[in-house]
Coordinates of C-alpha atoms in Angstrom, one line a residue:
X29 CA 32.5 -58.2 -101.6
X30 CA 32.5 -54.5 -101.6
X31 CA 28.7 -54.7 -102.1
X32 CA 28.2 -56.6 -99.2
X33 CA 30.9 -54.7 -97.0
X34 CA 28.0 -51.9 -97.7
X35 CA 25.3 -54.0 -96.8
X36 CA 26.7 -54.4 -93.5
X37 CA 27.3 -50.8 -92.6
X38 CA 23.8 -50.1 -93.2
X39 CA 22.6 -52.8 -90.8
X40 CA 24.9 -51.5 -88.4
X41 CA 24.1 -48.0 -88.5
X42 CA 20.2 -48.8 -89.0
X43 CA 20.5 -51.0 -85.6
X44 CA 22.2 -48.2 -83.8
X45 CA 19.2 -45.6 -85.3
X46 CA 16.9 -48.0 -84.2
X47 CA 18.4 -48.6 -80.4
X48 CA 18.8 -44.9 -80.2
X49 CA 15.4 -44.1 -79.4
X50 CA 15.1 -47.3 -76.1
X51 CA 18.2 -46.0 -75.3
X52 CA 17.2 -42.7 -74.3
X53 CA 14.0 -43.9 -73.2
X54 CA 15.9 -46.2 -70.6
X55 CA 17.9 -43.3 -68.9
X56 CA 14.9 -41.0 -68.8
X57 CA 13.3 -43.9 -66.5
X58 CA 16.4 -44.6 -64.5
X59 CA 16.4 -41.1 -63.7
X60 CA 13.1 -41.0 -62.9
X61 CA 13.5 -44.1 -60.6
X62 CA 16.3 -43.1 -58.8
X63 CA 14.6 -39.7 -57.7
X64 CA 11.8 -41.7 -56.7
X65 CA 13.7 -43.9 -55.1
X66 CA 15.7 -40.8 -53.4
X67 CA 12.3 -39.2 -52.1
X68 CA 11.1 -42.9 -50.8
X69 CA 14.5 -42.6 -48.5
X70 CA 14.7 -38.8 -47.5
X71 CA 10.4 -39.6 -46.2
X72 CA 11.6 -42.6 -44.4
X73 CA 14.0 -40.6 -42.9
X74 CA 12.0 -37.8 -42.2
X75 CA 9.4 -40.0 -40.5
X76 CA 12.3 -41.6 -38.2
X77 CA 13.4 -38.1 -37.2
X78 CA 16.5 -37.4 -38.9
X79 CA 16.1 -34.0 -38.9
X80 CA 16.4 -34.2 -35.2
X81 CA 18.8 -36.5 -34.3
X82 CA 20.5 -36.0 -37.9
X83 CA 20.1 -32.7 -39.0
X84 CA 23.1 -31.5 -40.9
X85 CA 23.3 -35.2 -42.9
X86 CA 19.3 -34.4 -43.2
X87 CA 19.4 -31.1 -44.9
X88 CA 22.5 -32.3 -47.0
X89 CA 20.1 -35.1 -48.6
X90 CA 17.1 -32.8 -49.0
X91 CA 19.5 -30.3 -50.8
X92 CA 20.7 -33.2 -53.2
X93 CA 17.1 -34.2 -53.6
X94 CA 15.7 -30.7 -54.9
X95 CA 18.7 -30.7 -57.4
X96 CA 18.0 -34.3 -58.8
X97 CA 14.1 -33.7 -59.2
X98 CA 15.4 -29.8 -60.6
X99 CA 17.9 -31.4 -63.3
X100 CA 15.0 -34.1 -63.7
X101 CA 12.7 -31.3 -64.9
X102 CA 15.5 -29.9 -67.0
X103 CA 15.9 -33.0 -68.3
X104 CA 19.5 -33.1 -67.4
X105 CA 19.3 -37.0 -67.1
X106 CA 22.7 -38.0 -66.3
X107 CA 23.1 -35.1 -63.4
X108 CA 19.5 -36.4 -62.2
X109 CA 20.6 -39.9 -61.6
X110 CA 23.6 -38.6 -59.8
X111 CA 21.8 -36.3 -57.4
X112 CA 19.4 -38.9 -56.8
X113 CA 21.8 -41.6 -56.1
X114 CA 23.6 -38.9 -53.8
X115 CA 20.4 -37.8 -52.0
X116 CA 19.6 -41.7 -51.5
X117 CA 23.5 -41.9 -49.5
X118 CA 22.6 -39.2 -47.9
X119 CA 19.2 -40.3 -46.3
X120 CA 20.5 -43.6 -45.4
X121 CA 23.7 -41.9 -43.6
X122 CA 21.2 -40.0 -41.8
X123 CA 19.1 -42.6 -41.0
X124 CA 21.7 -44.4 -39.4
X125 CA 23.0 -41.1 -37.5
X126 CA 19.3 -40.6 -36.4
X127 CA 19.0 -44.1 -35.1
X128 CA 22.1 -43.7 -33.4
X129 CA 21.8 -40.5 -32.0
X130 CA 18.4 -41.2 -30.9
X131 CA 19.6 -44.6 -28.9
X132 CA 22.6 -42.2 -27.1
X133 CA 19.9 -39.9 -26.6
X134 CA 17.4 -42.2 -24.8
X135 CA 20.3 -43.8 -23.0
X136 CA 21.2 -40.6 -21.8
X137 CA 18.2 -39.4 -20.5
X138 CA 18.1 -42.7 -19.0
X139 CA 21.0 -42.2 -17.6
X140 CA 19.8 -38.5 -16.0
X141 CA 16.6 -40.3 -14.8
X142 CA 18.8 -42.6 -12.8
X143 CA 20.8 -40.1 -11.5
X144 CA 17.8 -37.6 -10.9
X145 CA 16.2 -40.5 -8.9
X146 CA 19.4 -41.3 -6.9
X147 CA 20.0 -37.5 -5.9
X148 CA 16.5 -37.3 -5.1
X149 CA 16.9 -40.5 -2.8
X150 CA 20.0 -38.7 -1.3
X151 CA 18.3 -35.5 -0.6
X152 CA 15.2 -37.2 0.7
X153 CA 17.5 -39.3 3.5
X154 CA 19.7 -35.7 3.9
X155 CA 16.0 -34.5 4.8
X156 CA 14.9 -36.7 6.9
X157 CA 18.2 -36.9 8.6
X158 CA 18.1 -33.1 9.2
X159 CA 14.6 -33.6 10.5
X160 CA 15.7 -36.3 12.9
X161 CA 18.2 -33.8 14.1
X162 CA 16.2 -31.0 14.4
X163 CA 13.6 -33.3 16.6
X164 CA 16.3 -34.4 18.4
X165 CA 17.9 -30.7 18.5
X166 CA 14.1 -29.7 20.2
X167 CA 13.9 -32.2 22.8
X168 CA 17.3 -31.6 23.6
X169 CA 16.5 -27.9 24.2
X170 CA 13.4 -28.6 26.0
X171 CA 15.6 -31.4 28.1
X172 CA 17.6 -28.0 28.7
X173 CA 14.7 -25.9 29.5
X174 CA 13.0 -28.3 31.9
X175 CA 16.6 -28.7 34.0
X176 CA 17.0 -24.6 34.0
X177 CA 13.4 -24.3 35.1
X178 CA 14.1 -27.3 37.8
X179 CA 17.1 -25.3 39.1
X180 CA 15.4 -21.8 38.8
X181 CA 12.6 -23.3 41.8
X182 CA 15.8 -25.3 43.4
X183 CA 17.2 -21.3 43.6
X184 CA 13.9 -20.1 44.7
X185 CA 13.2 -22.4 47.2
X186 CA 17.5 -22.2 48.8
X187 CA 16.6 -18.2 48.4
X188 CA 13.4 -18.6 50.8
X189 CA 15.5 -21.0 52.9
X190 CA 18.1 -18.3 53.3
X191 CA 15.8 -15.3 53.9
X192 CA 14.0 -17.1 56.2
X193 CA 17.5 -18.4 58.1
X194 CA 18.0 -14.0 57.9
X195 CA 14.9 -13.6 59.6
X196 CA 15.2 -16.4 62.6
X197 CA 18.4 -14.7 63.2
X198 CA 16.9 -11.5 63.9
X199 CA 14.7 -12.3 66.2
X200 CA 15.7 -12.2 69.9
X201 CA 16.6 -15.8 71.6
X202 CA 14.6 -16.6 74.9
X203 CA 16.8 -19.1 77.1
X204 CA 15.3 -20.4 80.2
X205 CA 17.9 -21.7 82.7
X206 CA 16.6 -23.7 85.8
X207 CA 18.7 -24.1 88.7
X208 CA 17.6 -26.6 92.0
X209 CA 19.0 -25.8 95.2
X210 CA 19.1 -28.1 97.3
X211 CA 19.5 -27.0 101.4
X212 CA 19.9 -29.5 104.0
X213 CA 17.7 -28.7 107.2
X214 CA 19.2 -28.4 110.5
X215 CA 19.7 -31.2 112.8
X216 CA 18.5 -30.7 116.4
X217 CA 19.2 -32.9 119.6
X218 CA 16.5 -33.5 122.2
X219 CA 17.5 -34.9 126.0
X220 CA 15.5 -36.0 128.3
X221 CA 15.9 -37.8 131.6
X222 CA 14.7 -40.8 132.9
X223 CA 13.8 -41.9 136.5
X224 CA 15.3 -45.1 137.9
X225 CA 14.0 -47.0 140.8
X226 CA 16.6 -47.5 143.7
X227 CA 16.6 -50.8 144.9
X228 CA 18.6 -51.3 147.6
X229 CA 21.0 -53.5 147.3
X230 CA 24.3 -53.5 148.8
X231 CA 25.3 -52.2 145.1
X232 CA 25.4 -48.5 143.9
X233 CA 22.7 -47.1 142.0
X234 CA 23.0 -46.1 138.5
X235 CA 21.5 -42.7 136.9
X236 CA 20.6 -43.4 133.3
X237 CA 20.4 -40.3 131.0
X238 CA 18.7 -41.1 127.1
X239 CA 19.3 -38.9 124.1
X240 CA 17.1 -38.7 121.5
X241 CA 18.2 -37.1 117.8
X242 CA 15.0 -35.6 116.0
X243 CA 15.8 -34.9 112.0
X244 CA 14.1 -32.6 109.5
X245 CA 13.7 -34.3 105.7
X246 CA 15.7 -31.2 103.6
X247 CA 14.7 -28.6 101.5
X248 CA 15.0 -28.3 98.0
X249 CA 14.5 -24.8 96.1
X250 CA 14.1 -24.9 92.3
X251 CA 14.9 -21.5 90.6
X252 CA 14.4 -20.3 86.9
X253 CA 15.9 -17.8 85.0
X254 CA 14.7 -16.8 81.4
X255 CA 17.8 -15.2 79.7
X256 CA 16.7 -13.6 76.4
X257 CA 19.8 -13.0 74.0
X258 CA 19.8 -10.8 71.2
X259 CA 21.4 -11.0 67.8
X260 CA 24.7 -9.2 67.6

């Protein structure tokens, strides 16, 4: 029994000399593999622009990458695999920022292209508005211009009007009065005597006297008188 109690340590500790060896072999390649992996991530997330729209989470996993791959070349297996694993966190976190980030981003200036058009739209009417107004401003003012100009020649012409009133009254008035006088002529008688034949009779004769009236047709006298009168 004791012989084969001995027996059986040997195995045992010739099975664990034996898997020593694979053992360390295997961490040496999961260190490897997670760096790889690691660097695979921090490209991707390079290449997606992380370091724009990510940067601090970006720089973290770059940081955690040069350590893995330094402790990798040190040999440091165990620290390798957790820098690795910690750079690979890291590029995904960034990845996600960046993608998120980068959809606020283009939604923003979305949003600024929108409102850039918009004010544009509203400064373009304000424009046009202000030109309609101005137009509108000019014909008013030549409106204005042409109505002065009317009642300049309106002035003018009640200014020539007047002087020329000014002047009439200056000048000395001729008034020519005509007066008809009209004078009867005077009336004259004529007599004159008839002769009768006496017949005897046993009645008396008769002496018959005729008057004749002879009348002039009147005169009429027409007189003018030009009366020139001058302004006081």
């Amino acid at each position: 029994m004791r012989n084969l109690k001995f027996l059986m340590r040997g195995a045992a500790v010739a099975a664990i000399l034996v898997a020593t060896p694979s053992l360390a072999q295997s961490r040496i390649d999961r260190a490897r593999t997670a760096v790889t992996e690691a660097t695979a991530k921090v490209e991707a997330a390079q290449t997606a622009g992380a370091q724009t729209y990510a940067g601090d989470t970006m720089a973290k996993a770059e940081e955690a990458l040069r350590v893995a791959k330094d402790q990798l070349a040190r040999d440091h297996r165990d620290s390798t695999i957790n820098e690795a694993r910690r750079a690979s966190g890291l590029a995904d976190q960034a990845l996600a920022e960046a993608e998120s980030n980068k959809s606020a981003q283009m939604a923003a200036e979305r949003d600024a292209r929108r409102d850039a058009q918009a004010t544009a739209a509203v400064e373009a009417s304000q424009k046009e508005a202000a030109q309609d107004a101005a137009v509108a401003a000019t014909s008013d003012a030549q409106a204005a211009n042409a109505r002065a100009d009317a009642a300049a020649v309106a002035a003018q012409s009640a200014a020539a009007d007047a002087a020329a009133a000014r002047a009439a009254a200056t000048q000395p008035v001729a008034t020519t009065i005509e007066t008809t006088t009209t004078q009867p002529a005077a009336s004259r008688s004529y007599s004159s005597t008839r002769k009768t034949t006496t017949v005897k009779r046993k009645t008396t004769p008769v002496k018959r006297t005729s008057t004749t009236t002879v009348s002039k047709p009147t005169s009429t006298t027409t007189t003018k008188t030009t009366v020139t009168t001058a302004p006081q």
